[in-house]
Short mmCIF file of C-alpha atoms and ligand atoms in Angstrom, two decimals:
data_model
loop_
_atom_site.label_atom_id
_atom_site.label_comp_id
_atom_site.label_asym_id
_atom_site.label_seq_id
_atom_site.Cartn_x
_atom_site.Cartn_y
_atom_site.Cartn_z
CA UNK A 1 -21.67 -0.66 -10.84
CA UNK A 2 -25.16 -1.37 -9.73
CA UNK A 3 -25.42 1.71 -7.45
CA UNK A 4 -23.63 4.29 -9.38
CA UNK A 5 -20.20 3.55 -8.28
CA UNK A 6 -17.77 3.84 -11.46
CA UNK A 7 -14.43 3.48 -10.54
CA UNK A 8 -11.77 3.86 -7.78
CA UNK A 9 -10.82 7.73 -8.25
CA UNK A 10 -7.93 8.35 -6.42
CA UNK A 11 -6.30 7.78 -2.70
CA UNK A 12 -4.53 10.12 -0.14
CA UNK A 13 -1.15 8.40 1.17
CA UNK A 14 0.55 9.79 3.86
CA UNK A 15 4.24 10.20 3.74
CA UNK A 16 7.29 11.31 6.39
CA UNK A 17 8.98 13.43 3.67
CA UNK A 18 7.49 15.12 0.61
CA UNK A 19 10.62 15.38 -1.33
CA UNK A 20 11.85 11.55 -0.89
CA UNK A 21 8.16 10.50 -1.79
CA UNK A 22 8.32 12.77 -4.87
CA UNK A 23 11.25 10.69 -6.04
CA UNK A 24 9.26 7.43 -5.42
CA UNK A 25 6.22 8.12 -6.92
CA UNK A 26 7.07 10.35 -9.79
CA UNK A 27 10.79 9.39 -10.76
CA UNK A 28 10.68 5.95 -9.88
CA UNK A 29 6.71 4.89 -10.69
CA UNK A 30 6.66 7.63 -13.25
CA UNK A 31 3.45 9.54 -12.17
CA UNK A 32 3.14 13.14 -13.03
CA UNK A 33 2.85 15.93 -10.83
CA UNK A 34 -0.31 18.09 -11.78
CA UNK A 35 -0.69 20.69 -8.66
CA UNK A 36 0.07 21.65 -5.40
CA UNK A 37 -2.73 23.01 -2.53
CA UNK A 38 -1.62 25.07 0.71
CA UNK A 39 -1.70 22.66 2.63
CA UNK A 40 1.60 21.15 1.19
CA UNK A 41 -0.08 18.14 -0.42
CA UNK A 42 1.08 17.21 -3.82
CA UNK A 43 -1.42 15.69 -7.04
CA UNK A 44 -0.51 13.09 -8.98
CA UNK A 45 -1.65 11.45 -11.61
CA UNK A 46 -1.00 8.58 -14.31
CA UNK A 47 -1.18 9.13 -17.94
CA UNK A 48 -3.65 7.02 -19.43
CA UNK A 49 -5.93 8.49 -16.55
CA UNK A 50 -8.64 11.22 -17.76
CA UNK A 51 -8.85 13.13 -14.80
CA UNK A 52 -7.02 15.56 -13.03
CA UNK A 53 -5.19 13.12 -10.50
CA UNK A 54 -5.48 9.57 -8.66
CA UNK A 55 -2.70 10.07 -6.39
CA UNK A 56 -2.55 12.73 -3.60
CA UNK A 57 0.35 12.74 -1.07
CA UNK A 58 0.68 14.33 2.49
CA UNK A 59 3.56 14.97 4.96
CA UNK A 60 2.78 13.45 8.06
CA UNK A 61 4.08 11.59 11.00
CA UNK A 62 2.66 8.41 10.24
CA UNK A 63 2.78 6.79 6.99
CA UNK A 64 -0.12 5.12 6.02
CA UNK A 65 -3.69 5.92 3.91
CA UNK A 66 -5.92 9.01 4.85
CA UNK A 67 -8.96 7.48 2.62
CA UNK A 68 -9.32 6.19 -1.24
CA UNK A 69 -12.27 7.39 -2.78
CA UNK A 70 -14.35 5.91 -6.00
CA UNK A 71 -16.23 8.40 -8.56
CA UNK A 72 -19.83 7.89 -9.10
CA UNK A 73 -21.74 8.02 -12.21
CA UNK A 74 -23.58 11.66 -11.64
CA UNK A 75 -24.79 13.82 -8.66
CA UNK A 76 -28.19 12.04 -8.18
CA UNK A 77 -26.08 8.47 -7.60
CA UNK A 78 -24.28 10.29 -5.45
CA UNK A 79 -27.83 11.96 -3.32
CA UNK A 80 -29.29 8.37 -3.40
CA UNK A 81 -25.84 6.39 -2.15
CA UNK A 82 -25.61 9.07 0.88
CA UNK A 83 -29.25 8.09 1.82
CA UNK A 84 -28.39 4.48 1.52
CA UNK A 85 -25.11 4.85 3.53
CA UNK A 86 -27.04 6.37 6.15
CA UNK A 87 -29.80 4.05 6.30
CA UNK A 88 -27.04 1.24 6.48
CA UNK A 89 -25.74 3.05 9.81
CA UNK A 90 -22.49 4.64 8.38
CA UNK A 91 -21.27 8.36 9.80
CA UNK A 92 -21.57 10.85 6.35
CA UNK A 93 -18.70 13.38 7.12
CA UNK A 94 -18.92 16.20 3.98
CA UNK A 95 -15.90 17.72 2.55
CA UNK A 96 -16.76 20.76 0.40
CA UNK A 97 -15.97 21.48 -3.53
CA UNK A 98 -12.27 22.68 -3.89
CA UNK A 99 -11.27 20.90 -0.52
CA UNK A 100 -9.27 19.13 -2.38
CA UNK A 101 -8.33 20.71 -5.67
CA UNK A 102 -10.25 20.88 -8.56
CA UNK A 103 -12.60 17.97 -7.39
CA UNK A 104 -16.36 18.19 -6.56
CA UNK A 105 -17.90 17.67 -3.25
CA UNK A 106 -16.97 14.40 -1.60
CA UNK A 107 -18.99 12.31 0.94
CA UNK A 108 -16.63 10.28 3.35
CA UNK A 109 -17.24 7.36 5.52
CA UNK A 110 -15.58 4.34 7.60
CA UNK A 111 -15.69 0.72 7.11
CA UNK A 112 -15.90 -1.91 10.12
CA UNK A 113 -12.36 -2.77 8.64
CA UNK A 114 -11.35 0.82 10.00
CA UNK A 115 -10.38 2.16 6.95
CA UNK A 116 -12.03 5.64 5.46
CA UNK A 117 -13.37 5.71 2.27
CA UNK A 118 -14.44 8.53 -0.32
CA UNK A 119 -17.80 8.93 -2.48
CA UNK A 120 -17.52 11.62 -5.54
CA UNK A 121 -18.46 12.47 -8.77
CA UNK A 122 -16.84 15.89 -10.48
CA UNK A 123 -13.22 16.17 -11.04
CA UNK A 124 -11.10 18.28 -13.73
CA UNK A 125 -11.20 16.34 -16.86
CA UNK A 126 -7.51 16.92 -17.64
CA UNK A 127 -7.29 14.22 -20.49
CA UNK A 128 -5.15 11.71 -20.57
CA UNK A 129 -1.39 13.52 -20.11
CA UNK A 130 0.64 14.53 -23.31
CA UNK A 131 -2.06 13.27 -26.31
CA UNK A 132 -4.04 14.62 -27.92
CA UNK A 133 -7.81 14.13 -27.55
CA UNK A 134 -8.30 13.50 -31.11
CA UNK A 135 -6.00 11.15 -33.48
CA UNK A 136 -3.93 10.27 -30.01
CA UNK A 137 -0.69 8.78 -30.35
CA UNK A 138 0.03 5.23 -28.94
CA UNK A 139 1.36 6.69 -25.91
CA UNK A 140 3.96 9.87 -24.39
CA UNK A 141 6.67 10.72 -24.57
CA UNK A 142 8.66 11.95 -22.10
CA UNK A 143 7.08 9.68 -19.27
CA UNK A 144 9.79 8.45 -15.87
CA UNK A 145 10.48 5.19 -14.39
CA UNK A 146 8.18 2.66 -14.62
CA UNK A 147 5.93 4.79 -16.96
CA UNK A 148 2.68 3.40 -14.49
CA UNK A 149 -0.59 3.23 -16.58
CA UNK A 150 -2.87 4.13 -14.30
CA UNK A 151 -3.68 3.78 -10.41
CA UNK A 152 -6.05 0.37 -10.51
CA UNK A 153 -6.53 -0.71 -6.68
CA UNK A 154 -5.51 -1.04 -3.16
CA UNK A 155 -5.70 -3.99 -0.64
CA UNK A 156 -6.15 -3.09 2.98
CA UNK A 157 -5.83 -5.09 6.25
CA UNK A 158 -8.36 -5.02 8.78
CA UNK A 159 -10.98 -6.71 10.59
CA UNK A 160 -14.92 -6.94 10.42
CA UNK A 161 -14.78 -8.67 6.86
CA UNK A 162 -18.41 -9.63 6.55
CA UNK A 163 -19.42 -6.11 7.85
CA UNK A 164 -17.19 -4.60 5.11
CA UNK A 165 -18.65 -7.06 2.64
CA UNK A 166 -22.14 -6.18 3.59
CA UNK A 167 -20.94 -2.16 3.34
CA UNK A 168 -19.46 -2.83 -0.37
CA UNK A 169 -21.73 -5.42 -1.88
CA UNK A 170 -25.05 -4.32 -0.65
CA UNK A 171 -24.90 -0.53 -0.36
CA UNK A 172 -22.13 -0.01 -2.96
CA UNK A 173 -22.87 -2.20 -5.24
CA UNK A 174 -19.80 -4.15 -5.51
CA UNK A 175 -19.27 -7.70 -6.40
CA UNK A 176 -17.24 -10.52 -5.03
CA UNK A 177 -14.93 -11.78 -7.32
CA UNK A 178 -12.55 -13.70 -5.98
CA UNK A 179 -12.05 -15.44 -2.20
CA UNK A 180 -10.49 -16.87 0.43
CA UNK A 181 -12.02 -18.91 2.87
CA UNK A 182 -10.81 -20.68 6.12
CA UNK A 183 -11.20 -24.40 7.39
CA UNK A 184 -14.30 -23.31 9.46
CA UNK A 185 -15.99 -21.16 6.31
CA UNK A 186 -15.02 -17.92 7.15
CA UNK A 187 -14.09 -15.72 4.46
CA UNK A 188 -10.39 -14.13 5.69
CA UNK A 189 -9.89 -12.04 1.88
CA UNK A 190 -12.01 -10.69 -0.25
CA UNK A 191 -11.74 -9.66 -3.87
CA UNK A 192 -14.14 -6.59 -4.96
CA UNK A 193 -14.83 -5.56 -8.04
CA UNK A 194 -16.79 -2.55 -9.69
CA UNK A 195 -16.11 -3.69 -13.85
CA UNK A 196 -14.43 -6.15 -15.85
CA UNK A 197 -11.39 -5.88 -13.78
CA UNK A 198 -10.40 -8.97 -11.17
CA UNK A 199 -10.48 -6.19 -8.09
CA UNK A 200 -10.93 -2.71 -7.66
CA UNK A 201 -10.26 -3.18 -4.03
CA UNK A 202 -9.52 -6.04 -1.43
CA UNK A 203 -9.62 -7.12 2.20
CA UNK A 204 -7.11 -9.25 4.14
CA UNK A 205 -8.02 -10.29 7.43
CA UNK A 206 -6.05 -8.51 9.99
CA UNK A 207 -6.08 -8.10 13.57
CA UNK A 208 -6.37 -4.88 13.69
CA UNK A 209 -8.34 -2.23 12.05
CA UNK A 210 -7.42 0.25 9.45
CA UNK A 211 -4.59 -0.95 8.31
CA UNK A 212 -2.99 0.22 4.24
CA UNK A 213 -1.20 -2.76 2.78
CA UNK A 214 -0.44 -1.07 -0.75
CA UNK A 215 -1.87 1.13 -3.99
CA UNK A 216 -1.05 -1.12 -6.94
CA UNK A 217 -0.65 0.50 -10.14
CA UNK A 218 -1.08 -1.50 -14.15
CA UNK A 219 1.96 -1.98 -16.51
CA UNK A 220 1.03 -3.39 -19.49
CA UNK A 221 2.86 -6.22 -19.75
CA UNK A 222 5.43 -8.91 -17.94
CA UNK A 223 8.11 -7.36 -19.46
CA UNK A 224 7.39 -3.79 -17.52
CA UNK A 225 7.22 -5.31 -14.43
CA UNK A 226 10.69 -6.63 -14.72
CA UNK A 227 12.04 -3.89 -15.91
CA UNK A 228 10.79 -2.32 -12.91
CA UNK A 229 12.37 -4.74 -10.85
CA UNK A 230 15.65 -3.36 -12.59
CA UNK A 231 14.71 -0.02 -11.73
CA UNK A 232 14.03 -0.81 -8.44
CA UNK A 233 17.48 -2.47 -7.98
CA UNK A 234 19.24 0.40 -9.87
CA UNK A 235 18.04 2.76 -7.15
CA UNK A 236 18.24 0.37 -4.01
CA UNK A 237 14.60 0.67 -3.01
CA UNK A 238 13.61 -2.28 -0.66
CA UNK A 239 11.59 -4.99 -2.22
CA UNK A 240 9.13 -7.04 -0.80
CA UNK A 241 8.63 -9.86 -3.72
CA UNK A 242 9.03 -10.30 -7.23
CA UNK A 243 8.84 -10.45 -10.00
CA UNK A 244 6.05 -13.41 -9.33
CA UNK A 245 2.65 -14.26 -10.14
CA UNK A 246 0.09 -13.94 -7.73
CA UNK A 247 -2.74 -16.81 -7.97
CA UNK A 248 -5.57 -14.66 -6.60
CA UNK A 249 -6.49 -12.63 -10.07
CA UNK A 250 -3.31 -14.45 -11.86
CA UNK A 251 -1.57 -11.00 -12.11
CA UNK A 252 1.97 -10.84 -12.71
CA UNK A 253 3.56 -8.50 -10.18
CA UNK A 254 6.17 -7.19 -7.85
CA UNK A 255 6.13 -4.91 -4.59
CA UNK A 256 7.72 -2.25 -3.09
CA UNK A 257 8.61 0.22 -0.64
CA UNK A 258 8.20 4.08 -0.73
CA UNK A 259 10.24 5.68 1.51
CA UNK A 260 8.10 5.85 4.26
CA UNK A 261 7.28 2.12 4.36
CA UNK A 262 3.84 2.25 2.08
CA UNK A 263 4.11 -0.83 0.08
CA UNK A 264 3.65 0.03 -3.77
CA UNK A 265 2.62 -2.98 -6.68
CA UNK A 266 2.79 -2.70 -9.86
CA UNK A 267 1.50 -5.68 -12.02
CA UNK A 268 0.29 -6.73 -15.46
CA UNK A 269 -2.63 -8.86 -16.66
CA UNK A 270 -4.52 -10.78 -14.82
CA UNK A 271 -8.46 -12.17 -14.91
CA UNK A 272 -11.46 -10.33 -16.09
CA UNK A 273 -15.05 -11.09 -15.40
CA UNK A 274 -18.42 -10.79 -16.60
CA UNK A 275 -21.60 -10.82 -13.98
CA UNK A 276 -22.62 -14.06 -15.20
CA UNK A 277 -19.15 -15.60 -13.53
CA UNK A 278 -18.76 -17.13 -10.20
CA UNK A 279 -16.75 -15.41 -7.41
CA UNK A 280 -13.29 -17.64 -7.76
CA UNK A 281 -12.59 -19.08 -4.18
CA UNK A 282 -8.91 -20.05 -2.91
CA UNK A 283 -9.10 -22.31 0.91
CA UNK A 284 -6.50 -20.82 3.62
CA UNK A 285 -4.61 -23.96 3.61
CA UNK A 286 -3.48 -22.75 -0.08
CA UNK A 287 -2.52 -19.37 1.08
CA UNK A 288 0.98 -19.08 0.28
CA UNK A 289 -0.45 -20.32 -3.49
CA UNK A 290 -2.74 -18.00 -3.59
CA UNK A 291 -0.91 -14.95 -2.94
CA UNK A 292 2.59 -16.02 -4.44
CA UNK A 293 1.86 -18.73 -7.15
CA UNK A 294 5.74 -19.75 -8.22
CA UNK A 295 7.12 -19.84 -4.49
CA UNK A 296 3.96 -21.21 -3.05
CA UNK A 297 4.99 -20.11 0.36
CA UNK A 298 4.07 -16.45 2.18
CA UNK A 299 6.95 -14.27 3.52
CA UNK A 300 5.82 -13.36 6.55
CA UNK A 301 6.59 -9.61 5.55
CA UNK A 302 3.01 -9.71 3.06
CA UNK A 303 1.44 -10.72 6.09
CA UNK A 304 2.64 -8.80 8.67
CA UNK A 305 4.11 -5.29 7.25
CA UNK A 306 1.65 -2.89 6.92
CA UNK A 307 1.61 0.98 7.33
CA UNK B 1 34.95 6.87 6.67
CA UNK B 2 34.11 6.08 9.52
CA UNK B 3 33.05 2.41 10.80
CA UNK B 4 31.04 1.18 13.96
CA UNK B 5 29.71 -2.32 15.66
CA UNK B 6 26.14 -3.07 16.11
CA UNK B 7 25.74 -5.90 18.47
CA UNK B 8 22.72 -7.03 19.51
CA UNK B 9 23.07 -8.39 22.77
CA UNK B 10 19.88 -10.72 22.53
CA UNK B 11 21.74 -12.60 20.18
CA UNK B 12 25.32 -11.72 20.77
CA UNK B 13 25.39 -11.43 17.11
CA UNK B 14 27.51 -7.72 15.58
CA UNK B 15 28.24 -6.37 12.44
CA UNK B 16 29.90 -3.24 10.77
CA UNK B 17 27.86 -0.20 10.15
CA UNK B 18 29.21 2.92 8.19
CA UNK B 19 27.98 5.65 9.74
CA UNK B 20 26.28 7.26 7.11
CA UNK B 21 24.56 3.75 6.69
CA UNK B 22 21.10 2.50 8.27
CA UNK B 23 21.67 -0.29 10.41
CA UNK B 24 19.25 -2.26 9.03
CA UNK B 25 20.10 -1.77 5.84
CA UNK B 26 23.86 -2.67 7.31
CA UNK B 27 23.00 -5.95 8.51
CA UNK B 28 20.98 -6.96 5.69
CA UNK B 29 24.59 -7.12 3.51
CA UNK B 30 26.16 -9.01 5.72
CA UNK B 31 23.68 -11.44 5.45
CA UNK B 32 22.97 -11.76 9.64
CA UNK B 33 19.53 -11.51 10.31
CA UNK B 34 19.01 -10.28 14.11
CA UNK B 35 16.74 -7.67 13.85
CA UNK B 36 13.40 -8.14 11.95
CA UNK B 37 13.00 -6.56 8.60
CA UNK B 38 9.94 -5.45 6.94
CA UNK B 39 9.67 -2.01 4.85
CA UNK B 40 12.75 -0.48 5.42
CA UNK B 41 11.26 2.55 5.64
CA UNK B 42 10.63 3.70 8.92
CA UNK B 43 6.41 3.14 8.62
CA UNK B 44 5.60 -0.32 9.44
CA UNK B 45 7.37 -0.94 13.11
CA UNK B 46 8.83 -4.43 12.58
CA UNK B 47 12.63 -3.47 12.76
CA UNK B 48 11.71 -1.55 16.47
CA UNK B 49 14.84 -1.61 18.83
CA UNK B 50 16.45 -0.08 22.18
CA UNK B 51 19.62 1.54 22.06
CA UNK B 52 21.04 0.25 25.12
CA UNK B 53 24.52 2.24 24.37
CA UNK B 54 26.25 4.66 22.02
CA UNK B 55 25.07 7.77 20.10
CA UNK B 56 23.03 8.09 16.54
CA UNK B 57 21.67 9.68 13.88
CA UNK B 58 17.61 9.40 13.38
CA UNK B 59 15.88 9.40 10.00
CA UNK B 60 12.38 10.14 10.41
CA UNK B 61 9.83 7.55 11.09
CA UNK B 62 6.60 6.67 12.23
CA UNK B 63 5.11 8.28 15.65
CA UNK B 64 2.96 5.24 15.68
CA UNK B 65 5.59 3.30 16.36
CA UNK B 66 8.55 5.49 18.43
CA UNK B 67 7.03 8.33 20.10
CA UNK B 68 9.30 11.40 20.60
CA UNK B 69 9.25 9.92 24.52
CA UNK B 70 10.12 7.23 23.27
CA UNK B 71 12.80 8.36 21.11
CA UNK B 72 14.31 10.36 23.77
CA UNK B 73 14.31 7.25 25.93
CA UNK B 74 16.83 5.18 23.44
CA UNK B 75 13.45 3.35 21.19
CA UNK B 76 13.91 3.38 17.44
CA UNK B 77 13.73 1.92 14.14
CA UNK B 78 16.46 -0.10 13.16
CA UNK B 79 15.90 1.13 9.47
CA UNK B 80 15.98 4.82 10.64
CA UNK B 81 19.17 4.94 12.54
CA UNK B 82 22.64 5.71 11.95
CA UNK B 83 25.43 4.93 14.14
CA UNK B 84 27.93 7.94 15.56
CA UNK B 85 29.75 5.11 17.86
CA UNK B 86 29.63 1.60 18.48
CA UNK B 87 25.87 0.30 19.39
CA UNK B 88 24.83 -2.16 21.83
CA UNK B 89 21.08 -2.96 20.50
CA UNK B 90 18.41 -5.19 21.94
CA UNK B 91 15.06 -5.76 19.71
CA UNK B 92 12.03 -4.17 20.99
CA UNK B 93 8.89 -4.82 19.06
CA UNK B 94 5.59 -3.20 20.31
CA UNK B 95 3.88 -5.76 21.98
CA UNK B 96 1.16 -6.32 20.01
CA UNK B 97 2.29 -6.89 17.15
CA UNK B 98 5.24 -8.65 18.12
CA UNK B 99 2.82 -11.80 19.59
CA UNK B 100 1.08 -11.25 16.22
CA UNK B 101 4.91 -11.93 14.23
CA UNK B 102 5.40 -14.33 16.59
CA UNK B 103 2.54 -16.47 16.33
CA UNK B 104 2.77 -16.29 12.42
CA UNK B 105 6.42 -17.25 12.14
CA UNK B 106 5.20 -20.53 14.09
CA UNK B 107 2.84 -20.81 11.86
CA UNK B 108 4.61 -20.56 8.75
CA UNK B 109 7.31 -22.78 9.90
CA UNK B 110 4.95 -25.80 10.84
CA UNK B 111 3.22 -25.30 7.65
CA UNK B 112 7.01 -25.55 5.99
CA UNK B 113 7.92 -29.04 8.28
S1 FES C 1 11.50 -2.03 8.61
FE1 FES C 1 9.55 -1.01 8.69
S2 FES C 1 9.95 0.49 10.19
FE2 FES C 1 11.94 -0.39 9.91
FE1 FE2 C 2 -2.60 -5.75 -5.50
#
């Protein structure tokens, strides 16, 4: 968090049908609906999130990410990162206060990787949903589905890895937590982390740009993420994998589809880290460990199926 | 209710589709696998095909991947379409990333040898 940047704040996904989405993401994941904005789009949020909402959804043609976005410390972070991000050669496009609802002014940009990230630092501090601020209960009632924590990352395919590296580490101050690097040393994933937490975002190697691979949101424990898996049998949604372990970060997890072929995660545990530890590396060869650490072999679908 | 064939004439493989079934979603209970499946959605393009003959039912699904040309000219997702007669099928990934599945499922499989 080096340069201001907190947290990951909140992505846009686009969908092909509001009302099927609405049954994935709130029914099924058990995020809560907090507004609504003219444009159709809908806010969502987690509980155990402070702020107004992480998740925003909008009808569209193509399914897929519009941009996630990470809040920043204060306004001043925010002055100094644009200047940085400009000196580093990235396109600032503004989007005013309000534009989306209830959150400050937001400063957007592309990676090499294609993909179109967000820079912010006011949103409605809603609390976190159903307790109270003082003497809180252990948790809500009243919560759907899979009763998700709180949004925690996404991993996106594209190319331009070292550029993107360069873009997160260096002008974002992110750090590299955990790899994966081919026979000839190039690094094909990449692990990135803001806090304690094994990734706030990733990178896959991909051939081409801009691609959304999934939003992952944290259950608390093993035992949530297989009663998910019931959950996600009792209403027929596709799977991809799971319940497994994944070796990168050691998180226990299991993927999804929304209706619109967005791939969802939700997972428990995994590694932590301090800045005094080493970025974790996994070789290419090992692949099919690394990403699924019981089966030890990819699916081709985790490789290839992307929105 | 009503009942249809999918064949796939690639492959000369069929199965029974209810017609207010996906195909996809069809063939994936009968356990033959001769269309590609990824998200079963309608977003990610794998499960593209041409309806050589019959009629159908479209969920929607990503302009990425059919355009409404395309649509109109018997291109669809596999995961997205429900028969109203029998359908004679052929797989038609985009070309790009159908090299890319390609190259990867020869990958894969001389990784698994
Ligand atoms: S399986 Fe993804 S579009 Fe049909
Ligand atoms: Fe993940």
């Amino acid at each position: 968090m080096k340069k201001g940047v907190m947290r990951p704040g909140h992505v846009q996904i686009r969908v092909l049908d509001m009302k099927e989405a609405l049954k994935h993401y709130v029914d099924l994941l058990g995020l809560i609906e907090t507004d609504r904005d003219e444009s159709g789009r809908v806010y969502l949020k987690a509980w155990s999130e402070v702020d107004k909402f992480s998740v925003v959804l909008r009808e569209a043609d193509e399914p897929g990410c519009d941009f996630m976005a990470f809040k920043v410390v204060d306004e001043d972070a925010l002055k100094q990162l644009e200047k940085d991000l400009v000196e580093f050669g990235s396109t600032i496009t503004h989007r005013e206060a309000g534009d989306l609802k209830d959150c400050g002014r937001r400063i957007q940009f592309t990676s090499a990787s294609g993909h179109c990230f967000e820079l912010y630092t006011d949103k409605k501090y809603t609390g976190k949903w159903g307790l109270n601020a003082v003497n809180p209960e252990a948790w809500p009632r009243g919560l759907k589905g899979m009763k998700a924590v709180r949004f925690d990352h996404c991993l996106f395919y594209g190319d331009a890895l070292a550029e993107t590296y360069d873009l997160f580490v260096n002008v974002l101050g992110f750090y590299l937590a955990e790899q994966v690097i081919d026979p000839d040393g190039n690094r094909v994933a990449q692990f990135l982390s803001l806090s304690t937490k094994a990734h706030d975002i990733a990178f896959i190697m991909h051939e081409e740009k801009g691609k959304f691979h999934h939003a992952s949101f944290f259950l608390e424990t093993w035992e949530d993420i297989l009663r998910a898996a019931d959950l996600i049998s009792m209403e027929n949604v596709p799977i991809d994998i799971g319940p497994t372990r994944h070796g990168l970060t050691h998180g226990k997890t299991i993927y999804f589809f929304d209706p619109s072929g967005n791939r969802t995660e939700v997972f428990a545990g995994g590694d932590y880290n301090y800045p005094d530890h080493k970025p974790t590396t996994w070789k290419a060869e090992d692949l099919g460990k690394a990403i699924f650490y019981h089966d030890r072999v990819l699916n081709e679908r985790f490789l290839t199926v992307v929105t | 209710m009503r009942q249809f064939n999918i064949t796939n004439k690639t492959s000369k493989q069929s199965f029974v589709c209810r017609e207010e079934d996906y195909i996809l979603h069809a063939m994936l209970r009968t356990g033959i696998a001769c269309i590609p499946v990824g998200c079963g959605g309608g977003g990610c393009g794998v499960c593209r095909i041409n309806i050589i003959s019959g009629k159908a039912d479209f969920g929607r699904m990503s302009k990425v991947h059919v355009t409404d040309e395309q649509l109109n000219n018997g291109y669809a997702l596999a995961c997205r379409v429900k028969p109203k007669s029998d359908l004679v099928i052929e797989c038609a990934p985009n070309s790009k990333s159908s090299q890319q599945r390609a190259d990867l499922t020869k990958q894969l499989n001389e990784v698994s040898q």
